[in-house]
CSV table of C-alpha atoms in Angstrom, one decimal:
chain,number,residue,atom,x,y,z
A,146,UNK,CA,3.4,-30.2,-1.6
A,147,UNK,CA,0.6,-30.3,1.0
A,148,UNK,CA,3.3,-30.0,3.6
A,149,UNK,CA,4.7,-26.8,2.0
A,150,UNK,CA,1.2,-25.6,1.5
A,151,UNK,CA,0.3,-26.1,5.2
A,152,UNK,CA,3.6,-24.2,6.1
A,153,UNK,CA,2.6,-21.1,3.9
A,154,UNK,CA,-0.7,-21.0,5.5
A,155,UNK,CA,0.8,-21.2,9.0
A,156,UNK,CA,3.1,-18.5,8.0
A,157,UNK,CA,0.3,-16.0,7.1
A,158,UNK,CA,-1.6,-16.8,10.5
A,159,UNK,CA,1.8,-16.0,12.3
A,160,UNK,CA,2.3,-12.8,10.5
A,161,UNK,CA,-1.5,-11.7,11.1
A,162,UNK,CA,-1.5,-13.0,14.8
A,163,UNK,CA,1.6,-10.7,15.6
A,164,UNK,CA,-0.5,-7.7,14.0
A,165,UNK,CA,-3.6,-8.8,16.1
A,166,UNK,CA,-1.5,-9.0,19.1
A,167,UNK,CA,0.0,-5.6,18.9
A,168,UNK,CA,-3.5,-4.2,18.0
A,169,UNK,CA,-4.9,-6.0,21.2
A,170,UNK,CA,-2.2,-4.7,23.5
A,171,UNK,CA,-2.4,-1.3,22.3
A,172,UNK,CA,-6.1,-1.2,22.9
A,173,UNK,CA,-5.6,-2.6,26.4
A,174,UNK,CA,-2.8,-0.1,27.3
A,175,UNK,CA,-4.3,3.0,25.8
A,176,UNK,CA,-8.0,2.2,25.9
A,177,UNK,CA,-8.2,3.9,22.6
A,178,UNK,CA,-8.8,2.4,19.2
A,179,UNK,CA,-5.7,1.8,17.3
A,180,UNK,CA,-6.4,4.2,14.8
A,181,UNK,CA,-5.5,6.9,17.2
A,182,UNK,CA,-2.0,6.1,16.5
A,183,UNK,CA,-2.2,8.4,13.2
A,184,UNK,CA,-3.5,11.1,15.3
A,185,UNK,CA,-1.4,14.3,15.7
A,186,UNK,CA,-0.8,16.4,18.7
A,187,UNK,CA,-3.3,18.7,17.4
A,188,UNK,CA,-6.0,16.1,17.2
A,189,UNK,CA,-5.7,15.9,13.3
A,190,UNK,CA,-5.0,13.0,11.4
A,191,UNK,CA,-1.3,12.8,10.7
A,192,UNK,CA,-0.1,11.9,7.1
A,193,UNK,CA,3.5,11.0,8.3
A,194,UNK,CA,2.4,8.9,11.2
A,195,UNK,CA,0.0,7.1,8.7
A,196,UNK,CA,2.7,6.1,6.3
A,197,UNK,CA,5.1,5.0,9.5
A,198,UNK,CA,2.2,2.8,10.7
A,199,UNK,CA,1.8,1.3,7.2
A,200,UNK,CA,5.6,0.3,6.9
A,201,UNK,CA,5.6,-0.8,10.5
A,202,UNK,CA,2.7,-3.3,10.2
A,203,UNK,CA,4.0,-4.5,6.9
A,204,UNK,CA,7.6,-5.1,8.1
A,205,UNK,CA,6.1,-6.8,11.4
A,206,UNK,CA,4.1,-9.3,9.4
A,207,UNK,CA,6.8,-10.0,6.9
A,208,UNK,CA,9.3,-10.5,9.6
A,209,UNK,CA,7.2,-13.0,11.6
A,210,UNK,CA,5.9,-14.8,8.7
A,211,UNK,CA,9.3,-15.3,7.1
A,212,UNK,CA,10.8,-16.1,10.7
A,213,UNK,CA,8.3,-18.9,11.1
A,214,UNK,CA,9.0,-20.6,7.9
A,215,UNK,CA,12.9,-20.4,8.7
A,216,UNK,CA,11.9,-21.9,12.4
A,217,UNK,CA,10.0,-24.8,11.4
A,218,UNK,CA,12.6,-25.8,8.7
A,219,UNK,CA,15.4,-25.9,11.5
A,220,UNK,CA,16.8,-22.3,11.5
A,221,UNK,CA,16.4,-20.3,14.7
A,222,UNK,CA,18.4,-17.3,13.6
A,223,UNK,CA,16.4,-14.0,12.9
A,224,UNK,CA,15.7,-13.1,9.3
A,225,UNK,CA,18.2,-10.3,7.9
A,226,UNK,CA,16.7,-6.8,6.9
A,227,UNK,CA,18.3,-5.4,3.8
A,228,UNK,CA,19.9,-2.1,3.6
A,229,UNK,CA,17.4,-0.3,1.3
A,230,UNK,CA,14.3,-1.5,3.7
A,231,UNK,CA,16.2,-0.1,6.9
A,232,UNK,CA,16.6,3.0,5.0
A,233,UNK,CA,13.0,3.1,3.9
A,234,UNK,CA,11.8,2.7,7.4
A,235,UNK,CA,14.5,5.3,8.7
A,236,UNK,CA,13.0,7.9,6.2
A,237,UNK,CA,9.6,7.1,7.4
A,238,UNK,CA,10.6,7.8,11.3
A,239,UNK,CA,12.5,10.8,10.2
A,240,UNK,CA,9.6,12.3,8.3
A,241,UNK,CA,7.3,11.7,11.1
A,242,UNK,CA,9.6,13.3,13.7
A,243,UNK,CA,10.3,16.2,11.5
A,244,UNK,CA,6.6,16.9,10.9
A,245,UNK,CA,5.8,16.6,14.8
A,246,UNK,CA,8.6,18.9,15.2
A,247,UNK,CA,7.4,21.6,12.8
A,248,UNK,CA,3.9,21.2,14.0
A,249,UNK,CA,5.1,21.7,17.6
A,250,UNK,CA,6.9,24.9,16.6
A,251,UNK,CA,4.1,26.2,14.6
A,252,UNK,CA,1.8,25.6,17.6
A,253,UNK,CA,4.0,27.4,19.9
A,254,UNK,CA,4.4,30.4,17.6
A,255,UNK,CA,0.4,30.6,17.4
A,256,UNK,CA,0.1,30.5,21.1
A,257,UNK,CA,2.6,33.2,21.8
A,258,UNK,CA,0.9,35.4,19.3
A,259,UNK,CA,-2.4,34.7,21.0
A,260,UNK,CA,-1.0,35.4,24.3
A,261,UNK,CA,0.4,38.6,23.1
A,262,UNK,CA,-2.9,40.0,21.7
A,263,UNK,CA,-4.7,39.0,25.1
A,264,UNK,CA,-2.2,41.1,26.8
A,265,UNK,CA,-2.6,43.9,24.4
A,266,UNK,CA,-6.6,43.7,25.1
A,267,UNK,CA,-6.0,43.4,28.7
A,268,UNK,CA,-3.7,46.6,28.7
A,269,UNK,CA,-6.2,48.5,26.6
A,270,UNK,CA,-9.2,47.6,28.8
A,271,UNK,CA,-7.2,48.8,32.0
A,272,UNK,CA,-6.4,52.1,30.2
A,273,UNK,CA,-10.1,52.6,29.4
A,274,UNK,CA,-9.8,52.1,25.8
A,275,UNK,CA,-12.4,49.9,24.1
A,276,UNK,CA,-11.1,47.6,21.8
A,277,UNK,CA,-13.4,45.7,19.1
A,278,UNK,CA,-11.9,42.5,18.2
A,279,UNK,CA,-13.3,41.0,14.9
A,280,UNK,CA,-15.6,38.0,15.6
A,281,UNK,CA,-15.4,35.2,13.3
A,282,UNK,CA,-16.7,31.7,13.7
A,283,UNK,CA,-14.0,29.3,13.5
A,284,UNK,CA,-13.8,27.2,10.3
A,285,UNK,CA,-14.1,23.6,11.2
A,286,UNK,CA,-10.9,21.5,10.7
A,287,UNK,CA,-11.2,19.2,7.5
A,288,UNK,CA,-7.7,18.0,7.6
A,289,UNK,CA,-7.1,14.4,6.6
A,290,UNK,CA,-4.6,11.9,5.3
A,291,UNK,CA,-4.6,13.3,1.9
A,292,UNK,CA,-6.5,16.9,2.6
A,293,UNK,CA,-5.2,20.2,3.9
A,294,UNK,CA,-7.3,22.1,6.7
A,295,UNK,CA,-9.6,23.4,4.1
A,296,UNK,CA,-10.5,19.9,2.9
A,297,UNK,CA,-9.1,20.4,-0.4
A,298,UNK,CA,-6.6,17.5,-1.7
A,299,UNK,CA,-3.0,18.4,-0.7
A,300,UNK,CA,-0.6,17.3,-3.6
A,301,UNK,CA,2.3,16.8,-1.1
A,302,UNK,CA,0.2,14.3,1.0
A,303,UNK,CA,-1.3,12.5,-1.9
A,304,UNK,CA,2.4,11.9,-3.2
A,305,UNK,CA,3.7,10.7,0.1
A,306,UNK,CA,0.9,8.3,0.6
A,307,UNK,CA,1.1,7.4,-2.9
A,308,UNK,CA,4.5,6.3,-3.1
A,309,UNK,CA,4.4,4.8,0.4
A,310,UNK,CA,1.6,2.5,-0.7
A,311,UNK,CA,3.4,1.6,-4.0
A,312,UNK,CA,6.5,0.6,-2.2
A,313,UNK,CA,4.6,-1.3,0.4
A,314,UNK,CA,2.9,-3.2,-2.1
A,315,UNK,CA,5.8,-4.1,-4.1
A,316,UNK,CA,7.6,-5.2,-0.7
A,317,UNK,CA,4.7,-7.3,0.5
A,318,UNK,CA,4.1,-9.0,-3.1
A,319,UNK,CA,7.8,-10.1,-2.8
A,320,UNK,CA,7.0,-11.4,0.7
A,321,UNK,CA,4.0,-13.5,-0.6
A,322,UNK,CA,6.4,-14.8,-3.3
A,323,UNK,CA,8.8,-15.9,-0.6
A,324,UNK,CA,6.2,-17.5,1.5
A,325,UNK,CA,4.7,-19.4,-1.6
A,326,UNK,CA,8.3,-20.6,-2.7
A,327,UNK,CA,10.5,-20.9,0.3
A,328,UNK,CA,14.3,-20.6,-0.8
A,329,UNK,CA,13.6,-18.6,-3.9
A,330,UNK,CA,16.1,-15.7,-4.6
A,331,UNK,CA,14.1,-12.4,-4.4
A,332,UNK,CA,15.6,-9.7,-6.8
A,333,UNK,CA,18.9,-8.4,-5.7
A,334,UNK,CA,19.4,-11.3,-3.4
A,335,UNK,CA,22.9,-13.2,-3.3
A,336,UNK,CA,22.5,-16.9,-4.2
A,337,UNK,CA,22.5,-19.5,-3.1
A,338,UNK,CA,19.2,-19.0,-1.4
A,339,UNK,CA,17.6,-21.6,1.0
A,340,UNK,CA,14.9,-21.7,3.4
A,341,UNK,CA,17.4,-21.7,6.2
A,342,UNK,CA,18.8,-18.3,5.1
A,343,UNK,CA,15.4,-16.4,3.9
A,344,UNK,CA,15.3,-12.8,4.9
A,345,UNK,CA,13.1,-9.9,4.2
A,346,UNK,CA,12.9,-8.7,0.4
A,347,UNK,CA,14.9,-5.4,-0.4
A,348,UNK,CA,13.4,-2.3,-2.2
A,349,UNK,CA,14.6,-1.3,-5.5
A,350,UNK,CA,16.9,1.9,-5.6
A,351,UNK,CA,14.1,3.4,-8.1
A,352,UNK,CA,11.3,3.2,-5.5
A,353,UNK,CA,13.7,4.5,-2.7
A,354,UNK,CA,14.4,7.7,-5.0
A,355,UNK,CA,10.7,8.3,-5.7
A,356,UNK,CA,9.8,7.8,-1.9
A,357,UNK,CA,12.6,10.2,-1.0
A,358,UNK,CA,11.2,12.9,-3.4
A,359,UNK,CA,7.6,12.2,-1.9
A,360,UNK,CA,8.9,12.7,1.5
A,361,UNK,CA,11.1,15.8,0.8
A,362,UNK,CA,8.1,17.4,-0.9
A,363,UNK,CA,5.9,16.7,2.1
A,364,UNK,CA,8.4,17.9,4.5
A,365,UNK,CA,9.4,21.2,2.3
A,366,UNK,CA,5.5,22.0,2.3
A,367,UNK,CA,5.1,21.7,6.0
A,368,UNK,CA,8.1,24.0,6.5
A,369,UNK,CA,6.6,26.6,4.0
A,370,UNK,CA,3.4,26.2,5.8
A,371,UNK,CA,4.9,26.8,9.1
């Protein structure tokens, strides 16, 4: 029992050490705080990048911790990654890429409109026509992970983050169970389960559907706003 507890503790250390190493490398390579990963091209905090970062951190921790348990028990093969987990990570990446594409397109339209307005003002000034442009102080950007540009809670963002955190929480709880009981079969796994064939736990189909709805609502709102 003492040996098993020692192995469990070392598996947690391995998982967290991997995350710390990633954090340190990013800090050295970019000179920026790793929280900059969730910042979009427009300088705003991106909800889609945040959920992708959460999934990445959770899977990296789980992969390293489970691999350590397998390795010290004589198996050098990499842990298997189940189908639903791969799909969840794929959805996470697709949402972030789609959101960035929508943001870039929207920014391009805004820049084109600004350029056209400037050309019209310059042409009017050349013709001797006085043009009065309305002056209004720009509203400060208060957008965040859960808020829109005005600072109000955004239901699409809240739904996306909520289902992401629930799914990641369930996933990590299954990882903790595997580390505490090596060789225990997680829900949906094919038996027999041994320490040597431990893989990452899967995500239930129900959570997959709810996550898909959250991601769909978020992207749909982004498209409508653009």
